[in-house]
Structure formats: structure tokens, C-alpha cells
Amino acid sequence: MSFIPNYWEDTETLQINRKAARAYYIPYASAADARRRKRGRSPYYQTLNGRWKFKYHASVREVKEDCVAPDHDISRWDDLVVPSCWQVNGYDQLHYTNINYPFPFDPPFVPNDNPAGLYVREFTLPDNWNGKEKVAVFEGVNSCFYLWVNGQFVGYSQGSRMPAEFDVSAYTRPGVNRMAVMVLKWCDGSYVEDQDLWRFSGIFRDVYLLARDSAHISDVFNRTSLSASFDSAELNCEVETTGRLEIEAVLQDADGAEIERTQAMIEGQGTLKLHVQNPVLWNAENPHLYHLYLFAGDEVLHFPVGLREISIQDGVFTINGQAVKLKGVNRHDSHPELGQTIPVNHMIKDLRLMKQHNINTIRTSHYPNDSRFLELCDECGFYVIGEADLECHGALPAGDFNWFTRNPEWEKVFVERATRMVERDKNHPCIIIWSMGNESGYGENHMAMARWTKARDASRPIHYEGSDPRHGGSPDTEVLDMESRMYASSGAIAAYASDPDTAKPMFLCEYSHAMGNGPGDLQDYWDVINRYPKLMGGCVWEWVDHGIKIMKHGRPYYAYGGDFGDQPNDGNFCIDGLVAPDRKPHSGLLELKQVIAPVVFEAKEIGSGLIEIHNRYDFRDLSHVRVLWKLEKDGETVSQGEISGLSAGPHGSQTVEACFGIPEEPGRYFVTLSCRTAKETWWASPGHEISFGQFELPAPQLELFQPEARSPLQVERRDDRLVITGFDFEYGFNLGAGMFDSLVKNGVEMLLAPLSFAVWRAPADNDRFVKHEWMQEGYERAVTHIYRVDTIRQDGEAVELEAVFSMGGYLRPPFLRGTFRWKVDATGELYLRTNVTTRDGIPFLPRFGLCAVMPEGNEEIEYFGRGPHESYIDKGHSTKIGKYLTTVDEQFVDYIMPQENGSHNETEWVIVSNELGMGLRFRSDRPFSFNASHYTPEDLTQTSHQYDLTRRPETIVHLDYQMSGVGSNSCGPALLAPYRLDEKEFQFELNIAPVFKEDE
């Protein structure tokens, strides 16, 4: 191995022979091809993607010198498609870790057994490339690599997620050439690439060759400036060349009409100036792009140009002079089968989903994305926080979070991470903020990054959250333009925003941790964010669950940390997104969509049909949307219409009238207003719902139907049971348990097990901390103790029974005590009234309610409440009150880590029945939460993967006085007090009736 210099443990050697970083572009032969952005249409581009020969070594020490020789026999090597990641192709170890380094903390040294992958492929150069400079471009290689062409060493590079370019002209020859690449899993750069993700390796982004004229444009920086009134713009195109070159610049509008052209002879450096009168400004809502073409020799370069201005004015973040809220997500490169290799169509799928859910901002956590992703963001309209490939989180458990940023030997490493990012991405209008990395402490090396960035590009502000004083870094934050926070509570950001001594805008770079069944605090955050101009908004953590798709027991599932024997690992902490690995939206994404909606409805005089529509778009009026309304009575539509004349401007509002009339007949009336797209867009068909509002109308109350008793009740005691018989029913009451264990109507048994009280729920990911308190108190092992059961009334009209009870787990005193009373009337309806007192000092309850286990076949659910998807006390703004018909299986949400799911808050009544409508109706005057499932909370608690779950044939129904909220405490703040079942005394009432609902 002596033929390979050990650059991978040398912080002074970050590259050998790598060309200077530059703006991303591909040279084309015509403006038409350049505009299409199809790289294969350029005669100066040749892809090296495809099948390579590949040989994996568990250690770089096993690599032999002759493997890179041009005549080395590689016929027995494996085939591997490039781009790809080793670990999803059967090589090396699939390994997920969040904070901890997977090797000893001994910088710059990495394990001696450093896995190495050898890649070899042959390529032929086109004849028309003779005399041109040939450049090999590697857009992403993790973690470092050595390059040979025809057996000659060309160069070395590290920095996994930025391009590395090498001039290979001197090493190529006419005809067939051989390229060899050695990729190492670890290098000293791995210490600053300690992001929360699967640790992938290999050539994972595109590889290609470019042919350049001997004198060509080497770099372009398009600097734009707007007049104070935004009625004119200037484009200064700063060009660097490799020789004396005549350059013509042509600026066109979005439709291809020429605006201006100019030309200049430039040698080394020069600037071409162009002007636009009455420019159409770029923003995420209207991503208007001009098109700049640079003609130089045989080459044409194309740059989309967005004219926009970013500034901070009196502590308020603005774009084009308008205060803007960043409604964002953090997005990792993640594919369930390809790892960090992301096809363009997969990028588009992500962006389309984001648009459909009202997201306008993406933080590229925690490294620069593929340049084509940024091109899409320019074109599709997204604000992007461009983040340097820098994270040293593992230094925290190693002993000193600020070790790297304080160490002058690592300054070069830090600054280069900023330099390569800024130089590549500087021409993208979508990038509105530069980020100096993530979770790496804070000190002089970060300041050096920020100073360089400001000197190179003063048009964008700089973000870095690691300067938070809690991290113990330097207090000098002058180089940072905003106050950045992670997981600060809604109360904490309100305190900052209302403090007159704070001058910078606040950006929540991570908030509302979306792990599993969550987040449940979005509305609380946005109530505060919308209230204070100083709050810029933020990015939910995070976009996607990072599951790896594999097979188990003949069925596919998504694996997470530890499933491959990887150590150290952080388990399912990578399963923390708003969408599943296959991009199926979780209910948390639906909640985010509604909470950050750009159109909001407010009832002014709802009885008269007066609605105020608030426009929270920053740059668009409401003429591009439609608002439809419908009026429902008891869940059935009775009238509908459309509101015309929408015109409210950005940040404005207007009052409109919906002519739905005043209800006269008794019933529950709800009017639902739906804001929808009026025309087709690239991301949605006409009629796509952007947001909705729902309001109840005043109306006479409907008297519930009360069936007449057809015969008096008969009561018989049989051992420890009471048998209560009516005209068409027979109920069994267990005196020892204080509960009914049989409910039979017309011979059909509705119960499979006795009714019971329940407090336990399968912990959601956001219960990961509080569940230990719950378990210490014994909630998961709670049993009900009946002290006595008394008969209060027993006659032909009704039977009333009262019990004194407690609930508790072993080792601890009962955590609640109370009484409950059952009443059965001669119609067969049951009435439950429970009074509960909880013990002082206990943690809040997960839930409290009644559990009914119903026999197999009870699959149909009909209910009036919030739907159609799951809702909780703090996570229901995306649901609508109405009447729904569904099934038990359809209500189950198969989170990758099984947990509490599928509950419905604010339910008024629910019927669980077989397909013939034979079942139980549950109702209450006080809205309750219900859940119907083929899994018990214990089933979900005891399993860690979907494949461990065994579907029960019976139906388990929970009727809860209250289910505590879900919050975002997997990483965010503790569940807010209003969403905890923390009452010291409460009363729960529930009516139960066996029904044949098709006869009612």
C-alpha cells in the first residue's frame, strides 16, 4: 500500500490537483440545447455513469499497487452501477448513528481497517475532443478518493458532497482509456461529516467528462442589484477565463424575448453589465426567471437569473422589501433503496409534495444537495438555506463540543467547506441564506467561514445555530445575521420576539420534531410566529423517514439503526419525517399543510354568512384561487356554492358573503369553505385543496331519537353475575369486575371480553421520555380494583349499579380512585357515569376511558367527529368535523415503529358494527376520543417493527374521556400543559347501545 500516500489522515492535504471550485454549469453548443438542460445533448459532455468494475476491500491495507495498472485483469471483479452507495448494494456495513462517531475520537486518525472500494472503467473519447481540455467531474464521493487515468496518478479529493474536478488532458490518449478510482470509507474529513444519517460510502452522485476550449470561461458570478423602488435591475456578470476570450452576453425574458445583449474581450477577469427595466422579481410564489446566455468560442453557457433582494430591516427578514415567513422543512438526501443516490424524478416528487402541502422553504440538512436539485428549486419556487457539509456532533460526547472549531489546525477544513459550497451555488436565486454547517460547536473557525462568505457574497445573510450560548462556544456572534434556534418552545420564541433588546430576526432551523405520530405542537408555534414580525419562521425536522427497504418473513419493511448489527446506533431516530420512505404523507404533514396555509378563513357573522378571508401569501393576491363552500346538516350536504370576487392582496384580507342561509330545522350544521387551485400547475391539478375553514352554524338542537321500551326489564342473579333481560336483549354484568361482560341483541353477542377501564397507550415516539415516568408509576401494568358494587335501583324500567374502584400497578399506590355508575333502561341503552380523582404527584395520564373488545367481523366504523385521518387534542387542525364511514383496518396507521395511532378526537358518536350494521353505538354529550383497532396497546408497545405485529381478528375499541396530546418531545420541548390529561378530578359519561343500524 506504500504506493498510496496517506492523505486521508492529513488535515493539510484536502486535495491534490483538484481544480478550483466554480459555479455549476455545463457547456453546450447551442442556446436551445442549453435552455433544455439535458446534459447528454451537449457534445462537450460525456457521462461516466453506468457499469463499473468494482472490488471491495475490508481494509485499504489489502489494496495492491497493480490494481490501478492499465493492463490489470479486472474480469473477475464485481459489476457495480455508478452512481450508487456500497451499503445498499451488499458491501460493507449498513450503519445508522446520529451523534456518536462510529470510531474512536482521535482526530485526524481513522481506523486502520479503513474499507476501500476500487472502481475501474474504460471510456473512449470522441474524435472532436482532440485538442480540447478534458475534465473529469465527480459530483459526490463519500468520503475521499484517489484518481488514476491509464495507470497514472491524477489527484486526490475529500469533502463528500461537493464536486471534485480534475484536468485529465495529460493522462488521456486517443482510443480507449482506463480510469481507476479508489474510494475510502473514512478520512479525517469524516470527523466533520458526522451528520444524523446512514453512513453511506462510494461514488454516489454523477461522474462525467467535460471538453473545454483551451481558452474558456472558468467561472461566472451573476450579481444582481435592484433599485430602491424595484423598478429597475442591474445584472453584473463577473467572468473568469483561462485566456483571452471574446464573450457575448444575451439576456432574455422567461418567454425567450431578448432584453439586452453586450460583449467584451476578457482575459482573466472581467464584468459584463446588463439592465432590466420594470423587472418581474423572483420569489417562491412567482419564481420568474430570466435567462442569461454567454457565448464564448464554441461554447454556450446558460444561467437562469432570478432578480430578488434579501435584506433584514429593523429585525425583520424581507425578500424584495416584503416581510416573509419561511414555512420550511429539513430535507436529507434519502432513498429507501438507493441510499443517498437521488434520481432527478425523485427530487421532483419531493418538491411536488412540498408544494401540495404549502411548504415554501428547504434547509439542505446538512450539506449541499445535487446542483440539479437547486435548479429545480429556482424553477419551481422554493427558498433554500444552503448548508455547508460540516457537522462535528460527535465531539460533544467525546468531551468538547467546540474542539474542532477552536482548533486552528482545522480552520482550513472549515473554510474550504464554505468556499466550495458558495462558489458552486452562488448563482441560484433560490438560495436565500448561507448556513455554516450544523451542530459543530462555535468558535474562530466558524467565524473564519462566515467572514470569507461575507467577503465573497454579501447579498445573502448567514445562519449558524451552533452559536447558541447553551453550547458553550464563543459569545462573539457579530458575523451571524440571525438568531437561530433548535427546538425552542413556542413560549421561548415569543419571549425572544417580545424582548425590545433583541435586534436580530429569529429562525427556527429545526423545530416540531416530526417523529412517528406527530408533531402535535405546530399550531402553537405558528400562532406565535404569525404574531411577531421578528420571527422568520422555521423548518420542521424533518421531511422523510430514512428507512431502508428490506424483506423480512416474506414481506417488505423499513429497517432502522441496529437492524444490521450496527454499533453504535440510534435505533429508529432516523424514522423522523413527515413522509414515509416511499413518500406517503403522514398525518403530521397534513397538519403542517393546514397550519401554514396561505389562505385562512375567519367567521365574522357566521349566521349571516359573512366570512373574512386572510391572504397570507407574501406576493400574490387571491385571484388565482377558488373558494367553494358546502353546508352539511348532521354530516349530509344540503347546499353548496362558490364565492366570487376574490381580490385580497398579499398580507391583506376581505370580507365575503356565502349565501348558505339560516338553518330552521333542528340539527347540527357545519359550513366548510375550501380554498382550491383555479388552474393546473406543475404540482397540482385544478381543484387541489390549499386550505379549508369550518364553522358551526347556530341552529335548533335536534332531539335524539329515544326508542320506546317494549317490555319491562327482568333481572336475575346467577352466582357472581346479574343477567338483565329486555324485549330483544340480554346483558350480563360481572359483579366482581363491576363491568358488563356480555351484551346480546337479537341473539348477537357484541362483546368478546368484559368492558374495562384503560389508561395506557402504546408510547408514541414523542413519548420517549415521559413513558419512563408512566412506567415507573405503573400505567402500563395497571389493573382495576373493585371495592364494592351496590345496586341502587332495580325495577322494570331501569337497573342502576354503582361501584367504588381504583387503578394502579404493582409496587405503587393506586394512581386514581373513583366511582362509576351503570344504568340500563328498558330500551336496552346503557349509561356510564364515572367520577375520578387522581393521586397528587403522578405524571399526566396517557388516556382515560373505556375499552370494549368486540368479536371478529366488527369491521365497519361510522362516526360523527373529526376525520378522515387521525386526530388528537393537539393535532387535529387538518381534520374536518363530519360523518364518516370507514373500516377498522383503514384506521390503522402503520408507523415504522409501532405506536399509538388512529385515534379521533372530538367524536360525538361512533358505531362499530359488522357489515350488516349489527354492533355497538357509543355517544356522549361531551365529545370524546375513540380508537378502533385490531391491535391492543400492549401489542404495539411490545413490538419494535411492523413485521412483529400479528393482526387480531377481534376489534379493540377505546372510548376515551381524553387522550393526551402527542407533541414533539422526541427531540422538541415537553408536551404543553393544555394537552396533558393532568386533571385532579374529572367526570366521564358515555352511552352505549347495541344497534342494528340499518333498521334505525
Short mmCIF file of C-alpha atoms in Angstrom, two decimals, residues 475-664:
data_model
loop_
_atom_site.label_atom_id
_atom_site.label_comp_id
_atom_site.label_asym_id
_atom_site.label_seq_id
_atom_site.Cartn_x
_atom_site.Cartn_y
_atom_site.Cartn_z
CA PRO A 475 -20.04 34.67 22.61
CA ASP A 476 -18.92 36.67 19.55
CA THR A 477 -21.79 36.34 17.05
CA GLU A 478 -21.22 39.52 15.06
CA VAL A 479 -20.65 37.58 11.83
CA LEU A 480 -24.07 35.93 12.08
CA ASP A 481 -27.13 37.75 10.79
CA MET A 482 -29.91 35.97 12.62
CA GLU A 483 -30.64 34.30 15.91
CA SER A 484 -31.01 30.61 15.14
CA ARG A 485 -32.54 28.06 17.45
CA MET A 486 -33.40 24.37 17.53
CA TYR A 487 -36.47 23.05 19.33
CA ALA A 488 -37.09 26.19 21.35
CA SER A 489 -40.61 26.10 22.76
CA SER A 490 -43.34 28.37 21.47
CA GLY A 491 -43.11 30.26 24.75
CA ALA A 492 -39.36 30.76 24.37
CA ILE A 493 -39.61 32.22 20.87
CA ALA A 494 -42.43 34.50 21.99
CA ALA A 495 -40.20 35.76 24.82
CA TYR A 496 -37.39 36.48 22.35
CA ALA A 497 -39.65 38.21 19.86
CA SER A 498 -41.24 40.45 22.50
CA ASP A 499 -37.90 41.46 24.04
CA PRO A 500 -37.04 45.01 22.86
CA ASP A 501 -33.34 44.31 23.43
CA THR A 502 -33.16 41.61 20.76
CA ALA A 503 -32.24 43.01 17.36
CA LYS A 504 -31.84 40.05 15.02
CA PRO A 505 -34.66 38.05 13.45
CA MET A 506 -35.08 34.55 14.83
CA PHE A 507 -35.01 31.48 12.63
CA LEU A 508 -36.05 28.05 13.91
CA CYS A 509 -33.71 25.94 11.80
CA GLU A 510 -35.21 22.84 13.46
CA TYR A 511 -38.48 22.64 15.37
CA SER A 512 -41.54 20.45 15.90
CA HIS A 513 -39.80 17.08 15.65
CA ALA A 514 -41.98 15.03 13.28
CA MET A 515 -41.03 11.58 14.52
CA GLY A 516 -43.71 8.90 14.40
CA ASN A 517 -47.20 10.06 15.40
CA GLY A 518 -46.53 13.78 15.47
CA PRO A 519 -45.87 16.59 15.60
CA GLY A 520 -48.61 17.90 17.83
CA ASP A 521 -47.49 21.47 18.52
CA LEU A 522 -47.50 23.10 15.08
CA GLN A 523 -50.43 25.43 15.65
CA ASP A 524 -48.89 26.69 18.89
CA TYR A 525 -45.68 27.61 17.07
CA TRP A 526 -47.42 29.34 14.19
CA ASP A 527 -49.77 31.31 16.40
CA VAL A 528 -46.62 32.88 17.82
CA ILE A 529 -44.68 33.13 14.54
CA ASN A 530 -47.55 34.92 12.82
CA ARG A 531 -47.91 37.32 15.74
CA TYR A 532 -44.34 38.66 15.76
CA PRO A 533 -42.57 40.22 12.74
CA LYS A 534 -39.19 39.38 14.24
CA LEU A 535 -39.86 35.65 13.86
CA MET A 536 -38.82 34.42 10.40
CA GLY A 537 -40.46 31.00 10.63
CA GLY A 538 -38.59 27.75 10.56
CA CYS A 539 -38.02 24.27 9.23
CA VAL A 540 -39.72 21.22 10.72
CA TRP A 541 -37.41 18.33 11.47
CA GLU A 542 -37.69 16.61 9.09
CA TRP A 543 -39.04 15.74 5.67
CA VAL A 544 -38.63 11.97 5.31
CA ASP A 545 -38.23 8.78 7.32
CA HIS A 546 -34.80 7.32 6.49
CA GLY A 547 -35.93 3.69 6.41
CA ILE A 548 -34.01 1.11 4.39
CA LYS A 549 -36.35 -1.17 2.46
CA ILE A 550 -35.62 -4.85 3.04
CA MET A 551 -37.56 -8.12 3.27
CA LYS A 552 -38.44 -9.99 6.45
CA HIS A 553 -40.67 -13.06 6.70
CA GLY A 554 -41.53 -12.62 3.03
CA ARG A 555 -42.82 -9.07 3.39
CA PRO A 556 -41.10 -5.73 2.83
CA TYR A 557 -40.44 -3.40 5.71
CA TYR A 558 -38.27 -0.41 6.53
CA ALA A 559 -35.22 -1.07 8.68
CA TYR A 560 -33.56 1.38 11.03
CA GLY A 561 -30.49 1.62 13.25
CA GLY A 562 -29.45 -1.62 14.92
CA ASP A 563 -31.29 -3.84 12.43
CA PHE A 564 -27.97 -4.73 10.81
CA GLY A 565 -25.95 -5.25 13.98
CA ASP A 566 -24.51 -1.77 13.62
CA GLN A 567 -22.87 -0.24 16.70
CA PRO A 568 -23.19 2.39 17.97
CA ASN A 569 -26.65 3.08 16.63
CA ASP A 570 -29.56 5.35 17.43
CA GLY A 571 -32.34 2.93 16.67
CA ASN A 572 -35.36 4.40 14.95
CA PHE A 573 -34.29 8.01 15.48
CA CYS A 574 -33.80 8.16 11.70
CA ILE A 575 -37.53 7.47 11.29
CA ASP A 576 -38.46 11.06 11.99
CA GLY A 577 -40.10 12.50 8.91
CA LEU A 578 -43.33 14.00 7.69
CA VAL A 579 -43.45 11.39 4.92
CA ALA A 580 -42.65 7.69 4.88
CA PRO A 581 -39.63 6.42 2.90
CA ASP A 582 -41.96 5.81 -0.06
CA ARG A 583 -43.17 9.42 0.32
CA LYS A 584 -46.59 8.52 1.63
CA PRO A 585 -47.60 11.54 3.75
CA HIS A 586 -48.03 11.07 7.47
CA SER A 587 -50.87 12.89 9.20
CA GLY A 588 -48.23 15.29 10.55
CA LEU A 589 -47.68 16.62 7.03
CA LEU A 590 -51.41 17.15 6.59
CA GLU A 591 -51.38 19.07 9.86
CA LEU A 592 -48.46 21.23 8.73
CA LYS A 593 -50.23 21.98 5.45
CA GLN A 594 -53.25 23.42 7.22
CA VAL A 595 -51.34 25.26 9.94
CA ILE A 596 -49.08 27.13 7.48
CA ALA A 597 -51.82 27.61 4.88
CA PRO A 598 -51.59 30.80 2.83
CA VAL A 599 -55.36 31.35 2.91
CA VAL A 600 -57.14 31.47 6.26
CA PHE A 601 -60.88 31.80 6.98
CA GLU A 602 -62.40 33.67 9.92
CA ALA A 603 -66.08 33.80 10.79
CA LYS A 604 -67.24 37.40 11.12
CA GLU A 605 -71.03 36.94 11.36
CA ILE A 606 -71.42 33.29 10.57
CA GLY A 607 -75.20 33.35 10.96
CA SER A 608 -75.36 35.93 8.16
CA GLY A 609 -72.79 34.14 6.02
CA LEU A 610 -70.08 36.78 6.47
CA ILE A 611 -66.58 35.32 6.25
CA GLU A 612 -63.27 37.15 6.38
CA ILE A 613 -60.59 35.66 4.14
CA HIS A 614 -57.00 36.41 5.14
CA ASN A 615 -54.34 36.27 2.45
CA ARG A 616 -51.04 35.09 3.92
CA TYR A 617 -49.31 34.91 0.60
CA ASP A 618 -46.36 37.28 0.58
CA PHE A 619 -46.52 38.29 -3.09
CA ARG A 620 -49.78 37.06 -4.64
CA ASP A 621 -53.36 38.23 -4.49
CA LEU A 622 -56.21 35.73 -4.31
CA SER A 623 -57.33 35.92 -7.93
CA HIS A 624 -55.57 32.62 -8.66
CA VAL A 625 -57.71 30.54 -6.26
CA ARG A 626 -61.33 29.45 -5.94
CA VAL A 627 -63.27 29.23 -2.70
CA LEU A 628 -66.05 26.67 -2.59
CA TRP A 629 -68.43 26.17 0.30
CA LYS A 630 -70.82 23.47 1.37
CA LEU A 631 -73.36 23.30 4.16
CA GLU A 632 -73.86 20.00 5.93
CA LYS A 633 -76.65 19.01 8.28
CA ASP A 634 -75.74 16.13 10.57
CA GLY A 635 -72.99 15.16 8.15
CA GLU A 636 -75.10 15.32 4.98
CA THR A 637 -74.64 18.06 2.35
CA VAL A 638 -77.73 20.25 1.96
CA SER A 639 -76.37 23.12 -0.16
CA GLN A 640 -73.16 24.31 -1.77
CA GLY A 641 -71.77 27.17 -3.79
CA GLU A 642 -68.76 29.29 -4.72
CA ILE A 643 -67.56 32.66 -3.50
CA SER A 644 -66.64 35.04 -6.32
CA GLY A 645 -64.73 38.30 -6.47
CA LEU A 646 -61.59 37.21 -4.61
CA SER A 647 -59.06 40.01 -4.75
CA ALA A 648 -57.32 40.43 -1.39
CA GLY A 649 -53.70 41.41 -1.87
CA PRO A 650 -50.63 39.93 -0.15
CA HIS A 651 -50.97 40.11 3.64
CA GLY A 652 -54.45 41.58 3.12
CA SER A 653 -57.97 40.39 3.79
CA GLN A 654 -61.50 40.80 2.51
CA THR A 655 -64.95 40.07 3.84
CA VAL A 656 -67.19 37.97 1.62
CA GLU A 657 -70.69 36.60 1.88
CA ALA A 658 -71.61 32.96 1.41
CA CYS A 659 -75.33 32.57 0.76
CA PHE A 660 -75.98 29.37 2.66
CA GLY A 661 -78.97 30.72 4.60
CA ILE A 662 -80.06 30.39 8.19
CA PRO A 663 -80.93 26.84 9.30
CA GLU A 664 -84.50 26.44 10.53
#
